[in-house]
Coordinates of C-alpha atoms and ligand atoms in Angstrom, one line a residue:
M89 CA 11.4 68.8 36.5
T90 CA 15.0 69.8 36.4
D91 CA 16.5 71.6 33.5
T92 CA 18.6 68.7 32.3
S93 CA 16.1 65.9 32.7
I94 CA 14.5 64.0 29.8
H95 CA 10.8 63.8 30.2
Y96 CA 8.9 60.8 28.8
R97 CA 5.2 60.1 28.7
I98 CA 3.7 56.8 27.8
R99 CA 0.0 56.2 27.2
P100 CA -1.8 53.0 26.0
A101 CA -3.5 55.1 23.4
N102 CA -5.5 52.3 21.7
P103 CA -5.4 48.9 23.5
A104 CA -7.5 47.2 20.8
A105 CA -5.0 48.3 18.2
H106 CA -2.1 47.5 20.4
R107 CA -0.8 51.1 20.1
F108 CA 1.1 53.1 22.7
E109 CA 1.7 56.8 22.3
V110 CA 5.1 57.7 23.6
S111 CA 6.7 61.1 23.8
C112 CA 10.2 62.2 24.7
T113 CA 10.9 65.9 25.6
V114 CA 14.5 67.2 25.7
M115 CA 15.0 70.4 27.6
K116 CA 18.3 71.4 25.9
P117 CA 18.4 69.7 22.5
D118 CA 21.7 69.5 20.6
P119 CA 21.9 72.9 18.8
A120 CA 23.2 71.2 15.7
G121 CA 20.1 69.0 15.5
Q122 CA 19.1 66.5 18.2
R123 CA 19.3 62.9 17.3
F124 CA 17.0 60.1 18.7
A125 CA 17.3 56.4 18.5
L126 CA 15.6 53.2 19.6
P127 CA 17.9 50.3 20.7
A128 CA 18.6 47.5 18.3
W129 CA 18.6 44.9 21.1
I130 CA 17.7 44.4 24.7
P131 CA 20.5 43.7 27.2
G132 CA 20.2 40.1 28.4
S133 CA 18.9 38.8 25.1
Y134 CA 21.7 38.6 22.5
L135 CA 19.9 39.1 19.2
I136 CA 19.4 42.1 17.0
R137 CA 15.7 42.8 17.2
E138 CA 15.4 46.3 15.6
F139 CA 12.7 47.6 17.9
A140 CA 12.3 50.6 15.7
R141 CA 10.4 48.4 13.2
N142 CA 7.4 48.8 15.5
V143 CA 7.4 52.6 15.2
L144 CA 4.2 53.4 13.3
S145 CA 4.6 57.2 13.1
I146 CA 6.9 59.8 14.5
R147 CA 6.8 63.6 14.7
A148 CA 8.7 66.4 16.4
E149 CA 7.7 69.8 17.7
A150 CA 9.1 72.8 19.7
G151 CA 6.9 75.5 21.1
R152 CA 3.9 73.9 19.4
K153 CA 5.5 74.3 16.0
P154 CA 6.4 71.2 14.0
V155 CA 10.1 70.4 13.6
R156 CA 11.5 68.4 10.7
L157 CA 12.7 64.9 11.5
E158 CA 14.9 63.0 9.1
K159 CA 15.4 59.3 9.4
V160 CA 19.1 58.6 9.3
D161 CA 19.2 54.8 9.5
K162 CA 16.9 52.0 10.6
H163 CA 16.6 53.2 14.2
T164 CA 17.8 56.8 14.2
W165 CA 16.1 60.1 13.6
Q166 CA 17.6 63.6 13.4
A167 CA 15.7 66.8 14.2
S168 CA 16.5 70.0 12.4
A169 CA 18.6 72.5 14.3
L170 CA 16.4 74.8 16.4
K171 CA 16.7 78.6 16.3
T172 CA 15.1 78.9 19.7
D173 CA 16.1 77.4 23.0
L174 CA 12.7 75.8 23.5
P175 CA 12.4 72.1 24.6
L176 CA 12.0 69.6 21.8
T177 CA 9.3 66.9 21.9
V178 CA 9.3 63.8 19.7
T179 CA 6.1 61.7 19.8
C180 CA 5.6 58.3 18.3
E181 CA 3.0 55.6 17.9
I182 CA 4.4 52.2 18.7
Y183 CA 2.8 48.9 17.9
A184 CA 3.0 46.5 20.8
W185 CA 1.8 42.9 20.2
D186 CA 4.7 40.8 21.4
L187 CA 3.9 38.8 24.5
S188 CA 7.5 37.9 25.4
V189 CA 9.7 39.1 28.1
R190 CA 11.8 41.1 25.6
G191 CA 9.3 43.3 23.9
A192 CA 6.1 45.3 24.4
H193 CA 2.5 44.0 24.6
L194 CA -0.8 45.8 24.9
D195 CA -4.4 44.8 24.7
A196 CA -7.5 45.5 26.8
T197 CA -6.4 42.9 29.4
H198 CA -3.0 44.4 30.3
A199 CA 0.1 46.1 29.1
F200 CA 3.7 45.1 29.5
F201 CA 6.7 47.0 28.1
N202 CA 10.4 47.1 28.2
G203 CA 11.9 50.6 27.8
T204 CA 14.0 49.4 24.9
S205 CA 10.8 48.9 22.8
V206 CA 9.3 52.3 23.6
F207 CA 11.6 55.0 24.9
L208 CA 13.8 56.9 22.4
R209 CA 17.3 57.6 23.5
A210 CA 18.3 61.3 23.1
I211 CA 21.8 60.8 21.7
G212 CA 24.5 62.5 23.7
Q213 CA 22.2 62.9 26.7
E214 CA 22.2 59.3 27.9
S215 CA 23.4 60.3 31.4
S216 CA 20.7 62.8 32.0
P217 CA 18.1 61.8 34.7
C218 CA 14.7 60.8 33.3
L219 CA 11.2 61.4 34.4
V220 CA 8.5 59.1 33.0
D221 CA 4.8 59.9 33.2
I222 CA 3.0 56.5 33.0
Q223 CA -0.6 57.0 32.1
P224 CA -3.6 54.6 32.1
P225 CA -5.7 54.0 29.0
D226 CA -8.8 56.2 28.7
G227 CA -12.1 54.8 29.8
K228 CA -14.0 53.3 32.7
T229 CA -13.0 49.7 31.7
F230 CA -9.5 50.4 32.9
K231 CA -10.3 52.1 36.2
N232 CA -8.9 49.2 38.2
W233 CA -5.6 49.1 36.4
R234 CA -2.4 49.7 38.4
V235 CA 1.3 49.6 37.8
A236 CA 4.1 47.1 38.8
T237 CA 7.7 48.2 38.2
A238 CA 10.9 48.7 40.0
L239 CA 11.1 52.3 38.8
E240 CA 11.0 54.7 41.7
P241 CA 8.0 57.1 42.0
A242 CA 9.3 60.6 41.4
S243 CA 8.5 61.7 44.9
G244 CA 8.8 65.5 45.3
E245 CA 7.6 66.1 41.8
I246 CA 4.1 67.4 41.1
G247 CA 2.2 64.4 39.7
S248 CA 4.4 61.8 41.3
A249 CA 3.0 58.3 41.2
K250 CA 2.2 56.5 44.4
R251 CA 3.6 52.9 44.7
H252 CA 1.6 50.7 42.1
G253 CA -0.1 53.8 40.8
F254 CA 0.0 55.9 37.6
G255 CA 1.9 59.1 37.4
L256 CA 5.5 60.2 37.4
Y257 CA 8.4 57.8 38.0
R258 CA 12.1 58.6 37.8
A259 CA 15.3 56.9 36.5
E260 CA 18.9 58.2 37.0
S261 CA 19.8 57.7 33.3
Y262 CA 18.7 56.2 30.1
D263 CA 20.5 53.0 30.9
A264 CA 18.5 52.7 34.2
L265 CA 15.2 53.7 32.4
I266 CA 15.4 50.8 30.0
D267 CA 16.3 48.4 32.7
H268 CA 13.0 48.6 34.6
P269 CA 10.1 46.9 32.6
V270 CA 6.6 48.0 33.5
E271 CA 3.4 46.0 33.8
M272 CA 0.0 47.7 33.9
G273 CA -3.3 46.0 34.5
T274 CA -5.2 44.1 37.1
F275 CA -2.4 41.7 38.1
S276 CA -2.4 39.8 41.5
L277 CA 0.1 41.3 43.8
A278 CA 1.9 39.7 46.8
T279 CA 4.8 41.2 48.8
F280 CA 7.5 39.8 51.1
E281 CA 10.8 41.0 52.6
A282 CA 14.1 39.3 52.0
C283 CA 16.9 40.5 54.3
G284 CA 14.8 43.7 54.8
V285 CA 14.4 44.4 51.1
P286 CA 10.8 44.6 49.9
H287 CA 9.9 42.2 47.1
D288 CA 6.8 42.3 44.9
V289 CA 5.4 39.4 43.0
A290 CA 2.9 40.6 40.3
I291 CA 1.2 37.9 38.3
T292 CA -0.8 38.8 35.2
G293 CA -2.9 36.4 33.1
R294 CA -5.5 33.9 34.4
H295 CA -4.1 31.8 37.1
D296 CA -4.9 30.1 40.5
C297 CA -1.5 30.6 42.1
D298 CA -1.1 30.0 45.8
M299 CA 0.7 33.3 46.4
K300 CA 1.5 32.4 50.0
R301 CA 3.4 29.2 49.0
L302 CA 5.2 31.1 46.2
T303 CA 6.3 34.0 48.3
A304 CA 7.4 31.7 51.1
D305 CA 9.6 29.7 48.7
L306 CA 11.0 32.8 46.9
K307 CA 11.8 34.4 50.2
R308 CA 14.1 31.5 51.1
V309 CA 15.9 31.6 47.7
C310 CA 16.3 35.4 47.7
E311 CA 17.6 35.5 51.3
W312 CA 20.1 32.8 50.5
Q313 CA 21.4 34.7 47.5
I314 CA 21.6 38.0 49.3
R315 CA 23.6 36.4 52.0
F316 CA 25.7 34.5 49.5
F317 CA 27.0 37.8 48.0
G318 CA 26.8 39.6 51.4
E319 CA 24.4 42.1 52.9
P320 CA 23.2 44.7 52.1
A321 CA 21.5 43.7 48.9
P322 CA 22.5 45.9 46.0
M323 CA 18.8 46.9 45.2
R324 CA 16.4 48.9 47.4
R325 CA 13.5 46.8 46.2
Y326 CA 12.8 44.0 43.8
V327 CA 9.9 43.0 41.5
F328 CA 9.0 39.7 39.9
L329 CA 6.8 40.5 36.9
V330 CA 5.2 37.2 36.0
T331 CA 3.0 36.6 32.9
A332 CA 1.0 33.3 33.2
V333 CA -0.1 31.8 29.9
G334 CA -1.2 28.4 28.7
D335 CA 2.2 27.4 27.4
G336 CA 5.3 29.5 27.7
Y337 CA 8.7 29.7 29.4
G338 CA 11.2 32.5 29.6
G339 CA 12.8 35.1 31.7
L340 CA 14.9 38.3 31.4
E341 CA 17.0 39.8 34.1
H342 CA 17.1 43.4 35.2
R343 CA 18.9 45.3 38.0
A344 CA 15.9 45.3 40.4
S345 CA 13.3 43.2 38.7
T346 CA 12.8 40.3 36.3
A347 CA 10.2 39.6 33.6
L348 CA 9.0 36.0 33.6
L349 CA 6.8 34.1 31.3
C350 CA 5.4 30.7 32.4
S351 CA 2.7 28.3 32.0
R352 CA -0.1 28.8 34.6
N353 CA 0.3 25.2 35.5
D354 CA 3.9 25.9 36.6
L355 CA 2.6 28.0 39.5
P356 CA 1.7 26.4 42.8
Y357 CA -1.9 25.9 43.6
R358 CA -3.7 25.9 47.0
G359 CA -3.5 22.4 48.6
M360 CA -0.6 21.4 46.3
K361 CA 1.5 18.6 47.9
G362 CA 5.3 18.3 47.6
L363 CA 7.2 19.9 44.7
P364 CA 6.0 19.0 41.2
E365 CA 8.7 19.2 38.5
S366 CA 6.8 22.1 36.7
Y367 CA 6.9 24.3 39.9
R368 CA 10.5 23.2 40.6
S369 CA 11.5 24.4 37.2
F370 CA 9.6 27.7 37.7
L371 CA 11.5 28.3 41.0
G372 CA 14.7 27.5 39.1
L373 CA 13.8 30.2 36.6
C374 CA 13.2 32.7 39.4
S375 CA 16.4 31.8 41.1
H376 CA 18.3 32.1 37.8
E377 CA 17.1 35.6 37.0
Y378 CA 17.6 36.7 40.7
F379 CA 21.2 35.6 40.6
H380 CA 21.7 37.8 37.6
T381 CA 21.0 40.8 39.9
W382 CA 24.6 40.4 40.8
N383 CA 26.1 38.2 38.0
V384 CA 25.6 40.2 34.7
K385 CA 23.6 43.2 35.9
R386 CA 26.4 44.4 38.1
I387 CA 29.4 42.0 37.6
K388 CA 29.5 42.6 33.8
P389 CA 31.9 41.6 31.0
A390 CA 34.0 44.5 29.9
A391 CA 32.2 44.5 26.5
F392 CA 29.0 45.5 28.2
V393 CA 30.5 48.5 30.0
P394 CA 28.7 50.4 28.7
Y395 CA 26.3 48.6 26.4
N396 CA 26.4 49.7 22.8
L397 CA 22.6 49.6 21.9
D398 CA 23.1 50.1 18.2
R399 CA 24.8 46.8 17.4
E400 CA 26.1 43.4 18.6
N401 CA 28.3 43.5 21.7
Y402 CA 30.7 40.7 21.4
T403 CA 32.1 38.9 24.4
T404 CA 33.6 35.4 24.9
Q405 CA 32.3 35.4 28.5
L406 CA 28.6 34.5 28.3
W407 CA 29.5 31.1 29.6
A408 CA 30.4 32.8 32.9
F409 CA 27.4 35.1 33.0
E410 CA 24.8 32.5 31.9
G411 CA 26.7 29.3 32.7
I412 CA 27.8 30.2 36.3
T413 CA 24.3 31.6 36.8
S414 CA 22.8 28.3 35.6
Y415 CA 25.0 26.4 38.0
Y416 CA 23.9 28.5 41.0
D417 CA 20.2 28.7 40.1
D418 CA 19.5 25.1 41.1
L419 CA 22.3 25.1 43.7
A420 CA 20.6 28.0 45.5
L421 CA 17.3 26.0 45.6
L422 CA 19.2 23.1 47.2
R423 CA 21.3 25.1 49.7
S424 CA 18.3 27.2 50.7
G425 CA 16.4 24.0 51.4
V426 CA 13.7 24.4 48.7
I427 CA 14.7 21.2 46.9
E428 CA 16.4 18.0 48.1
L429 CA 19.7 16.4 47.1
K430 CA 17.9 13.9 44.8
D431 CA 16.2 16.8 42.9
W432 CA 19.5 18.5 42.4
L433 CA 21.2 15.4 41.2
E434 CA 18.4 14.8 38.8
L435 CA 18.6 18.4 37.4
T436 CA 22.3 18.3 37.1
A437 CA 22.2 14.8 35.4
K438 CA 19.7 16.3 32.9
T439 CA 22.2 19.1 32.0
I440 CA 24.9 16.6 31.5
T441 CA 22.7 14.5 29.2
N442 CA 21.7 17.6 27.2
V443 CA 25.3 18.6 26.6
H444 CA 26.3 15.1 25.8
R445 CA 23.5 14.7 23.2
S446 CA 24.7 17.7 21.1
P447 CA 27.5 16.8 18.7
G448 CA 28.1 20.6 18.5
R449 CA 30.0 20.4 21.8
L450 CA 32.8 18.7 19.9
R451 CA 32.9 21.5 17.4
Q452 CA 32.4 24.8 19.2
S453 CA 34.1 25.9 22.5
L454 CA 32.3 27.9 25.2
A455 CA 34.2 31.0 24.3
E456 CA 33.2 30.7 20.7
S457 CA 29.5 29.9 21.6
S458 CA 29.5 33.1 23.7
F459 CA 31.0 35.2 21.0
D460 CA 28.7 34.0 18.3
A461 CA 25.5 34.0 20.5
W462 CA 24.0 36.7 18.2
S463 CA 24.2 34.6 15.0
K464 CA 24.1 31.1 16.3
F465 CA 22.7 30.3 19.8
Y466 CA 20.0 32.9 19.5
R467 CA 19.1 31.9 15.9
P468 CA 18.7 28.1 16.1
D469 CA 18.0 26.1 13.0
E470 CA 17.9 22.4 12.1
N471 CA 21.7 22.1 12.3
T472 CA 22.1 23.8 15.7
P473 CA 22.6 20.6 17.7
N474 CA 25.5 19.6 15.3
A475 CA 27.1 23.1 15.3
V476 CA 26.5 24.8 18.6
V477 CA 27.2 24.1 22.3
S478 CA 24.9 25.9 24.8
Y479 CA 26.9 28.3 26.9
Y480 CA 24.1 27.8 29.5
A481 CA 24.2 24.1 29.8
K482 CA 27.9 23.4 29.2
G483 CA 28.7 26.7 31.0
A484 CA 26.9 25.3 34.1
L485 CA 29.0 22.2 33.8
A486 CA 32.2 24.3 33.4
A487 CA 31.2 26.1 36.6
L488 CA 30.6 22.7 38.3
A489 CA 34.0 21.5 37.2
L490 CA 35.7 24.6 38.4
D491 CA 34.0 24.5 41.7
L492 CA 34.9 20.8 42.2
T493 CA 38.5 21.4 41.2
L494 CA 38.9 24.3 43.6
R495 CA 37.2 22.5 46.5
K496 CA 39.1 19.3 46.0
E497 CA 42.6 20.9 45.7
S498 CA 42.0 23.2 48.6
R499 CA 40.2 20.6 50.8
N500 CA 37.1 22.8 50.6
K501 CA 38.8 25.9 51.8
I502 CA 38.3 27.7 48.5
S503 CA 35.4 27.3 46.1
L504 CA 33.6 29.0 43.3
D505 CA 31.6 30.8 46.0
D506 CA 34.8 32.7 47.0
V507 CA 35.5 33.5 43.3
M508 CA 32.0 35.0 42.9
R509 CA 32.4 37.1 46.1
V510 CA 35.7 38.5 44.9
L511 CA 34.2 39.2 41.5
W512 CA 31.4 41.0 43.3
A513 CA 33.8 43.1 45.4
R514 CA 36.2 44.0 42.6
F515 CA 33.8 44.4 39.6
G516 CA 30.2 44.4 40.8
Q517 CA 30.7 47.0 43.4
T518 CA 33.1 49.2 41.4
G519 CA 31.4 49.1 38.0
N520 CA 34.5 47.9 36.2
G521 CA 34.1 45.4 33.5
V522 CA 35.4 41.8 33.8
G523 CA 38.3 41.1 31.4
D524 CA 38.7 37.8 29.5
D525 CA 41.2 36.4 32.0
D526 CA 39.9 37.8 35.3
I527 CA 37.9 34.8 36.4
R528 CA 40.9 32.5 35.9
L529 CA 43.3 35.0 37.6
I530 CA 41.0 35.3 40.7
A531 CA 40.6 31.6 40.9
E532 CA 44.4 31.1 40.7
E533 CA 45.0 33.9 43.2
L534 CA 42.6 32.4 45.8
S535 CA 43.6 28.8 45.3
G536 CA 47.3 29.1 44.5
L537 CA 46.6 26.6 41.6
N538 CA 47.7 27.0 38.0
L539 CA 44.5 26.8 36.1
G540 CA 45.9 27.6 32.6
R541 CA 45.2 24.1 31.3
F542 CA 41.8 23.9 33.0
F543 CA 40.6 27.0 31.2
A544 CA 42.3 26.1 27.9
N545 CA 40.4 22.8 27.9
T546 CA 37.1 23.8 29.5
I547 CA 36.5 27.3 28.0
H548 CA 38.5 27.3 24.8
G549 CA 38.6 23.6 24.0
T550 CA 36.0 21.1 22.9
R551 CA 36.9 18.0 24.8
D552 CA 34.3 16.5 27.2
L553 CA 34.8 17.6 30.8
P554 CA 36.1 14.9 33.1
L555 CA 33.0 15.1 35.3
K556 CA 33.1 11.4 36.4
R557 CA 36.6 11.9 37.8
L558 CA 35.8 15.3 39.3
L559 CA 32.6 14.1 41.1
S560 CA 34.0 10.9 42.5
P561 CA 35.9 12.4 45.5
F562 CA 32.6 14.1 46.5
G563 CA 30.8 10.7 46.8
V564 CA 28.8 11.3 43.6
R565 CA 28.9 8.7 40.9
L566 CA 28.2 9.6 37.2
E567 CA 26.8 6.7 35.2
W568 CA 25.6 6.5 31.7
E569 CA 22.3 4.7 30.9
R570 CA 21.7 3.1 27.5
A571 CA 18.7 3.9 25.5
K572 CA 16.2 1.0 25.0
T573 CA 15.9 1.1 21.2
A574 CA 18.4 1.1 18.4
S575 CA 19.3 4.5 17.0
L576 CA 18.6 6.2 13.7
G577 CA 20.5 9.3 14.8
I578 CA 17.5 11.7 14.3
K579 CA 15.4 14.1 16.3
T580 CA 11.8 14.1 15.1
G581 CA 9.0 16.6 15.3
T582 CA 5.3 16.3 14.5
E583 CA 3.2 18.5 12.2
G584 CA -0.4 17.4 12.3
N585 CA -0.2 13.6 11.6
E586 CA 3.2 13.9 9.9
L587 CA 6.5 12.9 11.4
K588 CA 9.2 15.3 10.3
L589 CA 13.0 15.1 10.8
A590 CA 13.8 18.1 13.0
T591 CA 17.6 17.3 13.2
V592 CA 19.7 14.7 11.5
Y593 CA 22.7 14.1 13.8
D594 CA 26.2 14.3 12.3
D595 CA 27.7 10.9 11.4
G596 CA 24.6 9.0 12.6
P597 CA 22.8 6.2 10.6
A598 CA 20.2 8.5 9.0
Q599 CA 22.7 11.1 7.8
Q600 CA 25.0 8.3 6.4
A601 CA 22.0 6.9 4.5
G602 CA 21.2 10.4 3.0
L603 CA 18.2 11.6 5.1
A604 CA 18.0 15.3 5.8
A605 CA 16.3 17.6 8.2
G606 CA 12.9 18.6 6.9
D607 CA 12.2 15.1 5.3
V608 CA 8.8 13.8 6.2
L609 CA 8.9 10.1 7.0
V610 CA 6.0 8.2 5.5
A611 CA 6.9 4.5 5.7
L612 CA 9.2 2.2 7.6
N613 CA 9.7 -1.3 6.1
G614 CA 6.7 -0.7 3.9
L615 CA 4.4 0.2 6.8
R616 CA 2.9 3.6 7.1
V617 CA 4.6 5.8 9.7
T618 CA 2.6 7.9 12.1
P619 CA 3.9 9.9 15.0
A620 CA 2.1 7.5 17.4
A621 CA 3.4 4.3 15.7
F622 CA 7.0 5.2 14.8
D623 CA 8.6 4.5 18.2
K624 CA 6.7 1.2 18.5
H625 CA 8.0 0.1 15.1
L626 CA 11.5 1.1 16.1
A627 CA 11.3 -0.7 19.5
R628 CA 10.9 -4.1 17.7
L629 CA 14.1 -3.7 15.7
N630 CA 17.7 -4.7 16.6
P631 CA 21.0 -2.8 16.2
D632 CA 22.6 -3.7 12.8
D633 CA 19.1 -4.3 11.3
T634 CA 18.7 -2.4 8.0
V635 CA 15.4 -0.7 7.5
E636 CA 13.8 0.8 4.4
L637 CA 12.5 4.3 5.0
H638 CA 10.3 6.2 2.6
A639 CA 10.3 10.0 3.0
F640 CA 9.1 13.0 1.1
R641 CA 11.7 15.7 0.5
R642 CA 9.6 18.7 -0.5
D643 CA 7.1 16.8 -2.8
E644 CA 9.5 14.2 -4.0
L645 CA 9.3 10.6 -2.6
M646 CA 12.6 9.1 -1.8
Q647 CA 13.8 5.8 -0.4
F648 CA 16.6 5.1 2.0
S649 CA 18.2 2.0 3.4
V650 CA 19.4 2.8 6.9
R651 CA 21.5 0.5 9.1
L652 CA 20.6 1.0 12.7
A653 CA 23.2 1.8 15.3
P654 CA 23.3 0.3 18.8
P655 CA 21.3 2.1 21.4
P656 CA 23.5 5.0 22.7
A657 CA 24.5 5.3 26.3
D658 CA 23.7 8.9 26.4
T659 CA 21.5 9.4 29.5
A660 CA 23.5 10.6 32.6
R661 CA 22.5 9.5 36.1
L662 CA 24.1 11.0 39.2
L663 CA 24.0 8.8 42.4
A664 CA 25.1 10.0 45.8
D665 CA 26.9 7.5 48.0
T666 CA 25.0 6.9 51.2
A667 CA 28.0 7.7 53.4
T668 CA 28.3 11.5 53.2
S669 CA 31.8 12.6 52.3
I670 CA 33.2 15.6 54.1
L671 CA 33.9 17.2 50.8
R672 CA 30.3 16.8 49.7
K673 CA 29.0 18.2 53.0
G674 CA 31.0 21.4 52.4
W675 CA 29.7 21.6 48.9
L676 CA 26.0 20.5 48.9
G677 CA 25.3 20.4 52.7
H678 CA 23.6 17.3 54.0
Ligands
ZN889 ZN1 20.3 34.0 32.3

């Protein structure tokens, strides 16, 4: 242990009670009184989560004598000034019962944690190297547990972990420490190499995954992405940490790993034929998080350099870091040969449909959606479809529009691929943050185009993107398909045998008649409404019919006359011309 390093120790002290014991030892504490804090949020997930709320107890000591700790705010503690120059150790018990990619989870089957949930930051010493002693739970039951993480074993130190073992690991700074989540347990493990870089896939939870198929597909996608940005890859190794559950979906990116949550049915099984939609979407998730290894973990918006872990970090650029990543996640599957053109057209049409069905797109720009992610996109409610545009979905379409514009105007000489590689060279490899205008400036510099209006409309405006016109020179037709039934302008959800209005769309028939989100529909034209029967009722009605709806608002029965609207043409289809255009070949391949 070097004199300046911060030494952490984490132990699953009581798996049944979901309690970790975590200590942090500072060799040279601040003489005025060392302060410690837990982050308020985890980078990549833009919501204040106040991880310190799971601290059950905390104490400090130096030379075996207790030191007073004063809580300064919701996530900061200050130790009394020490009269000695002894190391200061703070130990806490942390409750971990959040099976998501963003938190910490512990029971007798496995443990998963992000450093943001468990490791205190010694304020003022963030750049010190860290050593972490990862310990197994006590008891024979746990003797087969091992460790999956992209943290490097602290080789050369006494007690260094072996790969996948317990013991000492190291991180170059606090920022690195909290960017390497850790899985412990009896996970399945497979490894592969992509462009010479070792990759681990660790799957926890009950599953019957065909690891061979999975690693073969991932290898193609990873190699395509490494070559896209250029070898060598920026990480020495990479780990996919997968938790398989009955029903779940999510991912969080890190500099040399990703934490993924999926349904066990999304994983490939032995003997599986073709590419089912569920597995295709899991591969899309893996591809998405992997692309972040470059775009957001290294090419970062200026507001994230460095992260402020105490509060919201505002940026208008999440459309670029999530949207461009969403554009390339499926494109990487296509270009690496994992999916076919028809799959890609289907996936992209789905994104177009999703954006088109949210009235919020006419109200909020991509820049605004990015900036307000903390209070709007990440905190959805019944009115979100009316108020918010997704910087993922519309951001992906903005990336598509930019790519098509650059390719068409330059006859495929310049594309978004080139912009990404310049971003990588100028920002990703230097550590400088990307400013608000940098992407536009790079695209203009490479193409010689003036893109002021494009960015004003696409990123800062709310008009629909002219995708039909942009796709046409590439031999791809965008068509709108009409729904089969007349519209009430609602989105419903079911609770038991009740049909509840989840969202009432702005200016739609239901809203005009006075229905509101949360209303429980009980009868349509005097007939009882059940979740199973509602669509059948509706299918027999014509546009311009007026229907009588009975609904409970709280416990009050209310009656509404609703005049149905014509079926909306709101389902996008993308069709590729049979004759391959040269432009399309340069863009999507064959
Ligand atoms: Zn993402």
